[in-house]
PDB file of C-alpha atoms in Angstrom:
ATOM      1  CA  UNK A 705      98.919 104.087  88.018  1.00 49.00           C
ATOM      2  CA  UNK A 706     100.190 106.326  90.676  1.00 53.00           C
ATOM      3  CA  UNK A 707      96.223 106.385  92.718  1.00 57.00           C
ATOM      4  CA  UNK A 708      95.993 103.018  92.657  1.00 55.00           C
ATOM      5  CA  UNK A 709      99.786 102.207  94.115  1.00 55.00           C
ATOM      6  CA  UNK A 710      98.797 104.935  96.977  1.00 59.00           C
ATOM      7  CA  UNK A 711      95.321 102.961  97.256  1.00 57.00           C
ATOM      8  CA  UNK A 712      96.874  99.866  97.511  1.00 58.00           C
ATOM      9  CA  UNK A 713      99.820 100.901 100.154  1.00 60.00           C
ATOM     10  CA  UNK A 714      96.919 102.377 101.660  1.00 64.00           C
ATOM     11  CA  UNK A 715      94.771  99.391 101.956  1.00 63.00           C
ATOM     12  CA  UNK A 716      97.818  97.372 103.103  1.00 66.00           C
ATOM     13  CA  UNK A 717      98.400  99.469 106.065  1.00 70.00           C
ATOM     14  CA  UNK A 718     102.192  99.464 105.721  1.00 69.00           C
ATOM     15  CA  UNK A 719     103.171  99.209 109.473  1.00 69.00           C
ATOM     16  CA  UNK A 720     105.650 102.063 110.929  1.00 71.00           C
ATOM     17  CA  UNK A 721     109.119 100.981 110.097  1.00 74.00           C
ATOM     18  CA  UNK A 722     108.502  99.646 106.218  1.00 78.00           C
ATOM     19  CA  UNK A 723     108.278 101.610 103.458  1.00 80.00           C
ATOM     20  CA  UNK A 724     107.627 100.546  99.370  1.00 82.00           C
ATOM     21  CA  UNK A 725     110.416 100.571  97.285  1.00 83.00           C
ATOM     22  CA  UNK A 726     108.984  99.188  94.136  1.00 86.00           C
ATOM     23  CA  UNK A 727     106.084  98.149  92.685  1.00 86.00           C
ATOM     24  CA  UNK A 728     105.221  95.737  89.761  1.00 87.00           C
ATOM     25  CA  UNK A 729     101.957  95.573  88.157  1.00 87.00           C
ATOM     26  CA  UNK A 730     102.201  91.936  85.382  1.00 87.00           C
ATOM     27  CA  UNK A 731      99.881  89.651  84.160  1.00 85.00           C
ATOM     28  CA  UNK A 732     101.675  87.267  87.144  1.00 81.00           C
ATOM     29  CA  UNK A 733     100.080  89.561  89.489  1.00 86.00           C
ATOM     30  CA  UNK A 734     101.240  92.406  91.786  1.00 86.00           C
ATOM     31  CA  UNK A 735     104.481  93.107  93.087  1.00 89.00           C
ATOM     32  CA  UNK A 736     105.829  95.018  95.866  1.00 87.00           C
ATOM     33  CA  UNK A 737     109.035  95.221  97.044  1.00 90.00           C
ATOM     34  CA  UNK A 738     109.188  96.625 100.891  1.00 86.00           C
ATOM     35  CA  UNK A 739     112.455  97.875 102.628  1.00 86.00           C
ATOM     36  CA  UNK A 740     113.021  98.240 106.555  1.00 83.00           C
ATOM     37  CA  UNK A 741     113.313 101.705 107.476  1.00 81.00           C
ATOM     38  CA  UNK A 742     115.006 100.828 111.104  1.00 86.00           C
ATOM     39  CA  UNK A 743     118.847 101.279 111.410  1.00 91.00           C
ATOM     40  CA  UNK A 744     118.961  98.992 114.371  1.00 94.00           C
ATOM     41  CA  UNK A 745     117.690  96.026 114.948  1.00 92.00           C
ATOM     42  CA  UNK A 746     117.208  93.800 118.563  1.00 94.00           C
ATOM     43  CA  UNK A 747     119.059  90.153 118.603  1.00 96.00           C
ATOM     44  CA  UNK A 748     116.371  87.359 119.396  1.00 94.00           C
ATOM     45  CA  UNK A 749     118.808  85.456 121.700  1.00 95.00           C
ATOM     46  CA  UNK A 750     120.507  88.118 123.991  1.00 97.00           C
ATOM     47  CA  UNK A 751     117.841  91.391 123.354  1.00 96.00           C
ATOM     48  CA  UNK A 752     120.557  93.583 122.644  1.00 97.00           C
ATOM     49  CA  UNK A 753     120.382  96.258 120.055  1.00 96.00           C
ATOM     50  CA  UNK A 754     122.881  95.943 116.739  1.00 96.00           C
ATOM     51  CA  UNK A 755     123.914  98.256 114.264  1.00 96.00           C
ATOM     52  CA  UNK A 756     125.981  96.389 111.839  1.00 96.00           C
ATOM     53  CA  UNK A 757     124.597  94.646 109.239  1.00 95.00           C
ATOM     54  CA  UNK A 758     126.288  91.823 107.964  1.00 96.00           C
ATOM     55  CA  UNK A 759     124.245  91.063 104.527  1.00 95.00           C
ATOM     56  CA  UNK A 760     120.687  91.711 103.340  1.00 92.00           C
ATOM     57  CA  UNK A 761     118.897  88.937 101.139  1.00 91.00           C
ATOM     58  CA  UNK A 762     115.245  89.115  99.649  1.00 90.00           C
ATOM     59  CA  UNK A 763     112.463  87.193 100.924  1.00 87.00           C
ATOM     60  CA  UNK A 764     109.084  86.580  98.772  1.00 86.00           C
ATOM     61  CA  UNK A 765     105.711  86.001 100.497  1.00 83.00           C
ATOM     62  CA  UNK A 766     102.774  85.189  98.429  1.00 77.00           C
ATOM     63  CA  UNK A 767      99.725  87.621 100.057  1.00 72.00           C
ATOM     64  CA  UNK A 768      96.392  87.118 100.035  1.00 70.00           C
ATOM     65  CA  UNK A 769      94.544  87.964  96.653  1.00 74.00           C
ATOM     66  CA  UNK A 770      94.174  91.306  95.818  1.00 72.00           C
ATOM     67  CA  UNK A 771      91.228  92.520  93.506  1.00 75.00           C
ATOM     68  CA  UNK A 772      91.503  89.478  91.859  1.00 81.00           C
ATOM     69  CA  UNK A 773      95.247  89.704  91.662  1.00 82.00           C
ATOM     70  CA  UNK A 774      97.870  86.988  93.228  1.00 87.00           C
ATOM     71  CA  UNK A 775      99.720  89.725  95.530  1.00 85.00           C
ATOM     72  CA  UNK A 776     103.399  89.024  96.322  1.00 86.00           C
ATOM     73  CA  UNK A 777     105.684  90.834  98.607  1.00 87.00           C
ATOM     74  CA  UNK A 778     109.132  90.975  98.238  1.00 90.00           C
ATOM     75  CA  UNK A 779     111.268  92.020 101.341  1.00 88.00           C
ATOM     76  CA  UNK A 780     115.188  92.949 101.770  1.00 88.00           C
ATOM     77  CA  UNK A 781     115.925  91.360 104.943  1.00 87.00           C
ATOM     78  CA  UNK A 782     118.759  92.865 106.615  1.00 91.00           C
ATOM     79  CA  UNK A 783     121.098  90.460 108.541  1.00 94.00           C
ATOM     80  CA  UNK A 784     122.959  91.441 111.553  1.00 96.00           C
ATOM     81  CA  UNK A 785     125.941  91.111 113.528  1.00 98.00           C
ATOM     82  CA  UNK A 786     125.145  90.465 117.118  1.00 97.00           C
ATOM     83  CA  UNK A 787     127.773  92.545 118.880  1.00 96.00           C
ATOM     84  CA  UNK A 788     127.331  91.057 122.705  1.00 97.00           C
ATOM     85  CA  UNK A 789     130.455  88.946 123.397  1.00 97.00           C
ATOM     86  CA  UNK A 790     128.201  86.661 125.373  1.00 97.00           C
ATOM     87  CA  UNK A 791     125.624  86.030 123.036  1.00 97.00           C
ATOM     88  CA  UNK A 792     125.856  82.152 121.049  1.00 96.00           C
ATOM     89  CA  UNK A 793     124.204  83.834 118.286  1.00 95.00           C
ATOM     90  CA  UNK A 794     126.662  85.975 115.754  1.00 96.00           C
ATOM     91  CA  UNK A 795     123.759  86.795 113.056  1.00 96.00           C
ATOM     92  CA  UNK A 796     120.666  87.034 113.455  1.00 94.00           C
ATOM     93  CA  UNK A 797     117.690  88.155 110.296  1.00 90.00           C
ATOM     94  CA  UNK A 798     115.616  91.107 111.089  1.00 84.00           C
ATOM     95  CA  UNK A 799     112.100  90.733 111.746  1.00 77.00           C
ATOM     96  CA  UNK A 800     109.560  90.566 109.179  1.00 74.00           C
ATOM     97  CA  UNK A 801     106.553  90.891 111.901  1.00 67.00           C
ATOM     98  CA  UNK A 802     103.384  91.609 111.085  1.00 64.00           C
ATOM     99  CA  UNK A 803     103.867  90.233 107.903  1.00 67.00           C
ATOM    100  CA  UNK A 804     105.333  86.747 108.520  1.00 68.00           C
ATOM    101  CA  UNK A 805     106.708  85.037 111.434  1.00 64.00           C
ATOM    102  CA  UNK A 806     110.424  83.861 112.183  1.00 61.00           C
ATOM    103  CA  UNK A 807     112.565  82.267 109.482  1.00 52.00           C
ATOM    104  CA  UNK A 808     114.895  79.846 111.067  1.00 45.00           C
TER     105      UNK A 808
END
């Protein structure tokens, strides 16, 4: 079980910044459940930088089939305070690029 989760982070090319936190193998299909590794994140509006998380939710993305297997990945989305006084936007979600685009 072990080769074939390191295979398959492998094959996914997890992008710098994610890492796997959990993985599911079910007759449903596979699972993984990625986490952000960053401890800052940059406000869409404004570009400033944040480092206070207000919440963190999970998003699920159906993948593209995986040996045969419907792959789903589950992310915990942090959400953030924007700190910038002159910035309209007071939270903003974290980025999920490359995987998906923005959530609005």
């Amino acid at each position: 079980m072990g080769n074939v989760m390191h295979s398959l982070k492998t094959l996914l090319q997890l992008p710098c910044g994610w890492r796997c936190s959990r993985q599911i193998i079910s007759s449903d299909g596979i699972t993984l459940h990625l986490r952000g590794k960053r401890k800052t994140a940059q406000c869409p509006e404004c570009l400033k930088c944040s480092d206070s998380v207000h919440s963190c939710r999970q998003r699920r993305i159906q993948h593209l089939p995986c040996s045969g297997q419907t792959l789903w990945l589950v992310f915990s989305v942090r959400h953030w305070y924007c700190r910038n006084p002159a910035c309209s936007r007071k939270i903003f979600a974290g980025s999920l690029a490359p995987f998906a685009g923005s959530h609005l």
